[in-house]
Coordinates of C-alpha atoms in Angstrom, one line a residue:
X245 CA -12.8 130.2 16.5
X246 CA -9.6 132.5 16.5
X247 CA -9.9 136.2 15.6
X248 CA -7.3 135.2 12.7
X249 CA -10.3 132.4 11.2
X250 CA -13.2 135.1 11.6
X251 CA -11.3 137.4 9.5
X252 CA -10.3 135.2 6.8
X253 CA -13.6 133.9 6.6
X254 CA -14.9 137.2 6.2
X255 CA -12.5 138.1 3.5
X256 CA -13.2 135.0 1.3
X257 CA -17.1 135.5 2.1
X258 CA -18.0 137.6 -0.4
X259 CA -16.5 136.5 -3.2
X260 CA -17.0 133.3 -6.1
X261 CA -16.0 130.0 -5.4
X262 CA -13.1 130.4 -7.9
X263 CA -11.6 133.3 -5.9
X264 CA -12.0 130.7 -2.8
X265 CA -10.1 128.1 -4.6
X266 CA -7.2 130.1 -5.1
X267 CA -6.7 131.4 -1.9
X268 CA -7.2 128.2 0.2
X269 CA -4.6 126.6 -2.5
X270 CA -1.7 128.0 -0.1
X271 CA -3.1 126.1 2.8
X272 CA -2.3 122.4 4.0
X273 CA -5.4 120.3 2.9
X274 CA -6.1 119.7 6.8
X275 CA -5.7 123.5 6.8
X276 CA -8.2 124.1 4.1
X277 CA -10.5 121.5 5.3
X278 CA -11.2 123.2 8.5
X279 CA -11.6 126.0 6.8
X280 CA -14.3 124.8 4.5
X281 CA -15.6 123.6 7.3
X282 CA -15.9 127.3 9.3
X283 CA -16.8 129.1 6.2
X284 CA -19.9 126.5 6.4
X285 CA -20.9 127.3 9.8
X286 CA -20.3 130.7 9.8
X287 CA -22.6 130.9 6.5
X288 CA -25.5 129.5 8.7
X289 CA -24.7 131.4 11.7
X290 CA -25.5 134.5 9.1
X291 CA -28.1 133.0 7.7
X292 CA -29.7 132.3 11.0
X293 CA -29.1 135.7 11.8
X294 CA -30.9 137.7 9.3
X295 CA -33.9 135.3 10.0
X296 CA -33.9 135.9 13.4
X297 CA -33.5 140.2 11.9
X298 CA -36.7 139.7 9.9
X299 CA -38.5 137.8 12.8
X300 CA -38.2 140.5 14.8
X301 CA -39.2 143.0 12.4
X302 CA -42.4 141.1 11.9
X303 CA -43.3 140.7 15.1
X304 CA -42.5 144.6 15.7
X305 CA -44.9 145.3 12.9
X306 CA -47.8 143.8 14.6
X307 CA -50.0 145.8 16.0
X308 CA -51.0 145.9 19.4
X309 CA -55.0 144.7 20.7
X310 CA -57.4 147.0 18.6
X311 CA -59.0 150.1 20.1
X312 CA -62.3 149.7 21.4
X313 CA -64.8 151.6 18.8
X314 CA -66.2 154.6 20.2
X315 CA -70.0 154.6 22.0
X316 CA -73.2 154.6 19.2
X317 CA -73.9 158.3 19.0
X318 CA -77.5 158.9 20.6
X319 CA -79.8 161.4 18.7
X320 CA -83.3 162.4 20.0
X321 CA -86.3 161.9 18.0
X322 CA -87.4 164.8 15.3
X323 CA -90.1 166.8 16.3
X324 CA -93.1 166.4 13.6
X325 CA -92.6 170.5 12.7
X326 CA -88.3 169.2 12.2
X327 CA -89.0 166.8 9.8
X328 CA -89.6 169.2 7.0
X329 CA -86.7 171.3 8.0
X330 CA -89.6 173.5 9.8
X331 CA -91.6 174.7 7.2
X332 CA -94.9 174.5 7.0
X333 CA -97.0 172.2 5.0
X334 CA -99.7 172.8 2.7
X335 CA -102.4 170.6 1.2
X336 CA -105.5 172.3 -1.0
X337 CA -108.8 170.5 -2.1
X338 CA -111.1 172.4 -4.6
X339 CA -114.6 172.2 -3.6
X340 CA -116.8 171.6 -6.9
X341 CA -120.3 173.6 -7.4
X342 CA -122.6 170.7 -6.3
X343 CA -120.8 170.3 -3.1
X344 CA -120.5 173.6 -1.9
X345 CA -123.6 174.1 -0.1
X346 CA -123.5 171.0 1.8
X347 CA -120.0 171.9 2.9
X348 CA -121.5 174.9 4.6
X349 CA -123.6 172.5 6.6
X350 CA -121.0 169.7 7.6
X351 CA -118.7 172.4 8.2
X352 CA -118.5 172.2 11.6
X353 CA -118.4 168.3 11.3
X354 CA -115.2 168.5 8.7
X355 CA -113.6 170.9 11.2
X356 CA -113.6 169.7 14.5
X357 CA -112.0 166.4 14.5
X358 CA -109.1 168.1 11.7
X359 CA -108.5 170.6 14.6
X360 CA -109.0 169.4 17.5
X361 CA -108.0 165.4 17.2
X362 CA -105.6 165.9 14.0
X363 CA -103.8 168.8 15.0
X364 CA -104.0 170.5 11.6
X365 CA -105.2 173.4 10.3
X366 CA -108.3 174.3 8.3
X367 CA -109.7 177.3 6.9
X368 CA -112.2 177.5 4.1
X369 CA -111.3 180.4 0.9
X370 CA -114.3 181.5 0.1
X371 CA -112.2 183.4 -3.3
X372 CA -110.8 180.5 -4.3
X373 CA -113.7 178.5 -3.1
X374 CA -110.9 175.6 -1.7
X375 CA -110.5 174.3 1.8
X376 CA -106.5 174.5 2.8
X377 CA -105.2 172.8 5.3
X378 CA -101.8 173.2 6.7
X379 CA -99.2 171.9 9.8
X380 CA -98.9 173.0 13.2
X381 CA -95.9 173.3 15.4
X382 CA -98.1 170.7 17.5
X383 CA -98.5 168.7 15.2
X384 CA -98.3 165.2 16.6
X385 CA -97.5 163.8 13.2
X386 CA -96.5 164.8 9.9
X387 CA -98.4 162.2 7.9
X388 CA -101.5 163.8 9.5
X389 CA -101.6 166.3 7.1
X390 CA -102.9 164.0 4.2
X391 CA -105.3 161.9 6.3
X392 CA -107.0 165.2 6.8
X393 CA -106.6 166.1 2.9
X394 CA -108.2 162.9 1.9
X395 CA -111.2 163.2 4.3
X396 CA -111.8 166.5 2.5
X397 CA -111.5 165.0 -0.5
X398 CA -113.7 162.1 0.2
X399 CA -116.7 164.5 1.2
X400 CA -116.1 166.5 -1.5
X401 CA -116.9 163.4 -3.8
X402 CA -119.8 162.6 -1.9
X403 CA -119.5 160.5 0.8
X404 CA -120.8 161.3 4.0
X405 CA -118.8 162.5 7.0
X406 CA -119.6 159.8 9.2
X407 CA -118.1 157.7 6.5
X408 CA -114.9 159.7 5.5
X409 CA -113.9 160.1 8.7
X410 CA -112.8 156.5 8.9
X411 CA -110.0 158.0 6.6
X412 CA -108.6 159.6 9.5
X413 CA -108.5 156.6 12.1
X414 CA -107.6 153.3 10.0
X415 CA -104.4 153.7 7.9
X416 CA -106.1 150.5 5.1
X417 CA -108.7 152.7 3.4
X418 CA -108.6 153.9 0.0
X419 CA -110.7 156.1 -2.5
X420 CA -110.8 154.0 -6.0
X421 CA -112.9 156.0 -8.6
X422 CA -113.8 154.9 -12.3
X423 CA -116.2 155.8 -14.9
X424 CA -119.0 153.7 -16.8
X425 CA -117.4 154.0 -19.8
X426 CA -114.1 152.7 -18.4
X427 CA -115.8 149.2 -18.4
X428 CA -117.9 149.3 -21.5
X429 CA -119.3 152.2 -23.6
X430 CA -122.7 153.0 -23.1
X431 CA -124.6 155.9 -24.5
X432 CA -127.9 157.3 -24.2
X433 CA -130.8 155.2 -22.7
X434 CA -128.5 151.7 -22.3
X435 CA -126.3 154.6 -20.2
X436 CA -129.2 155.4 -18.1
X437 CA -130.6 151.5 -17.5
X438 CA -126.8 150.4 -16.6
X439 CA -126.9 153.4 -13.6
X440 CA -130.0 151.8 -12.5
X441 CA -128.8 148.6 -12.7
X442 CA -125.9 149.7 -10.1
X443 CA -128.5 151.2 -7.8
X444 CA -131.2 149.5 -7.8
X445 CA -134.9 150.1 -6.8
X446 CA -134.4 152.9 -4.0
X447 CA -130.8 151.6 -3.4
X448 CA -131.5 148.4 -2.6
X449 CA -129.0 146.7 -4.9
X450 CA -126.1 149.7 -3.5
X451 CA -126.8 149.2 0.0
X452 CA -126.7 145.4 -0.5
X453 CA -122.6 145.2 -2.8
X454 CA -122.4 147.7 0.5
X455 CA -123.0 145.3 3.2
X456 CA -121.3 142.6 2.0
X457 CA -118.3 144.0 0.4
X458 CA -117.8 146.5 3.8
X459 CA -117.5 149.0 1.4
X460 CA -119.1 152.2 0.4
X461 CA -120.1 153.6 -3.0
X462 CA -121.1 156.8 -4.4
X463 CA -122.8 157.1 -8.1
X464 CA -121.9 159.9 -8.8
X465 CA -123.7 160.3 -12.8
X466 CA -121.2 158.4 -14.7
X467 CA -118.8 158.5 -12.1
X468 CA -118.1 155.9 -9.5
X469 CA -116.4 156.4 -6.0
X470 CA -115.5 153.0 -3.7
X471 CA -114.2 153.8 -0.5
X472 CA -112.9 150.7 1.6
X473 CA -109.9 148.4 2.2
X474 CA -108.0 147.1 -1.2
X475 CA -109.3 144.0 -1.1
X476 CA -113.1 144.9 -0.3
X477 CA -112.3 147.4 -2.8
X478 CA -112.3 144.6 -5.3
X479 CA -115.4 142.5 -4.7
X480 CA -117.3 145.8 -5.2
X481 CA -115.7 146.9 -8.1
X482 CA -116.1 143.4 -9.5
X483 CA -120.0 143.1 -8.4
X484 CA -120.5 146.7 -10.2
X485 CA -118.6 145.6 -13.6
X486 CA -121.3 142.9 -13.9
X487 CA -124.1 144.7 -13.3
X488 CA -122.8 147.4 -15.6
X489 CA -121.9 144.6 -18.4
X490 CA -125.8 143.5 -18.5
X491 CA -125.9 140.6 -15.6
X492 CA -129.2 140.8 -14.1
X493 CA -128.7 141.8 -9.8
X494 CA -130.1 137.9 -8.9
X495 CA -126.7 136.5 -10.3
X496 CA -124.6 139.3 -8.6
X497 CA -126.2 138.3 -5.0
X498 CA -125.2 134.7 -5.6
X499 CA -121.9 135.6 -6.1
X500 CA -121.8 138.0 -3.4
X501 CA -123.1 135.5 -1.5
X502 CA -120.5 132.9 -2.2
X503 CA -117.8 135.4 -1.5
X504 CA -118.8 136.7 1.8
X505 CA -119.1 132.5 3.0
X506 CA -115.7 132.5 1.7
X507 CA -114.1 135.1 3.6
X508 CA -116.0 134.1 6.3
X509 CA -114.2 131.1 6.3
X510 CA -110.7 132.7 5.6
X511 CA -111.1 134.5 8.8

């Protein structure tokens, strides 16, 4: 193609197809033939062009292979005395009247394995008459701090320390307490059969929901304290509803009896 073509194709590019009529109407049609025919291909040679352009303007944008991500941080444990931004914890249990005397006894009992196995600190307040407990900075764990609190508490309700002291080794137990007239209302002498219903002559009908609930209860007047696992925690409180509601203790056994052999069989 002749330098003369390229520019008269780029002068009649731009404009209508009117304008082109016009101007190739000087020509010889062999002449304007021809160029019909460049204007064609030089169309698609622009055409062609500006794809190629944008081609290469998307394959500039891509990006190149991704970064790798940076290594996981690694962050030591928490000390126990960092977990509470290092203050120091505090739990209090009143002691009530009845209790305080047998405290001074057991004393020694309560405060060995809290010190020396728990890690926490105990003091008695003899003013305030409550035992306070709080954290040390070697403190092996944070969630020591209420095991200790509910041993405390579960002397101070009456059971004994060999008992309470499970609190601080098995992470399942739990203190349920409820009250005689939760379950029905009793007053005056039916008040005073339904307690000895729940105990029994000498104990004998406590000790035996005991045994084979794995549980253990404290009367406490009105006041009733289960100390076991949750579901343990059940078949006593269910064997005790009866016995408060008026079934006689030979009909409790039986059922006992038919839910031990069941869980016997469970496990």
């Amino acid at each position: 193609m002749s330098v003369r073509s390229v520019k008269l194709l780029q002068t009649l590019s731009p404009t209508s197809s009117t304008t082109h009529r016009c101007r190739l109407g000087r020509f010889h049609p062999r002449q304007r033939l021809r160029l019909r025919l460049r204007l064609v291909a030089f169309s698609i040679c622009c055409t062609m062009q500006s794809n190629e352009a944008s081609l290469s303007m998307e394959v500039e944008t891509v990006p190149s292979e991704a970064k790798p991500l940076p290594p996981k941080p690694k962050f030591e444990p928490l000390k126990p005395h960092e977990m509470s931004d290092g203050q120091v914890q505090f739990r209090k249990v009143n002691v009530p009247p009845h209790r305080y005397t047998p405290l001074k006894k057991a004393w020694m009992d309560i405060y060995t394995p809290v010190f020396e196995q728990m890690k926490i600190d105990i003091r008695m307040n003899l003013k305030a008459r409550r035992v306070e407990l709080k954290t040390m900075h070697d403190t092996p764990d944070i969630s020591n701090l209420q095991k200790c609190a509910d041993f405390v508490h579960a002397f101070m309700l009456g059971f004994d320390v060999i008992d309470a002291i499970a609190l601080l080794r098995l992470d399942e137990l739990y203190i349920e307490s409820f009250e005689i007239k939760d379950v029905k209302t009793l007053r005056g002498d039916h008040l005073s059969r339904a307690i000895g219903r729940l105990s029994g002559k000498g104990g004998k009908t406590k000790f035996a929901i005991e045994n084979a609930s794995k549980t253990r209860i404290v009367i406490a007047d009105t006041k009733i304290h289960i100390l076991g696992s949750f579901s343990n925690i059940k078949i006593a409180r269910d064997s005790l509803c009866s016995l408060i509601l008026g079934s006689p203790a030979g009909k409790v056994y039986s059922k006992l009896r038919a839910v031990t052999a069941r869980l016997a069989e469970r496990f």
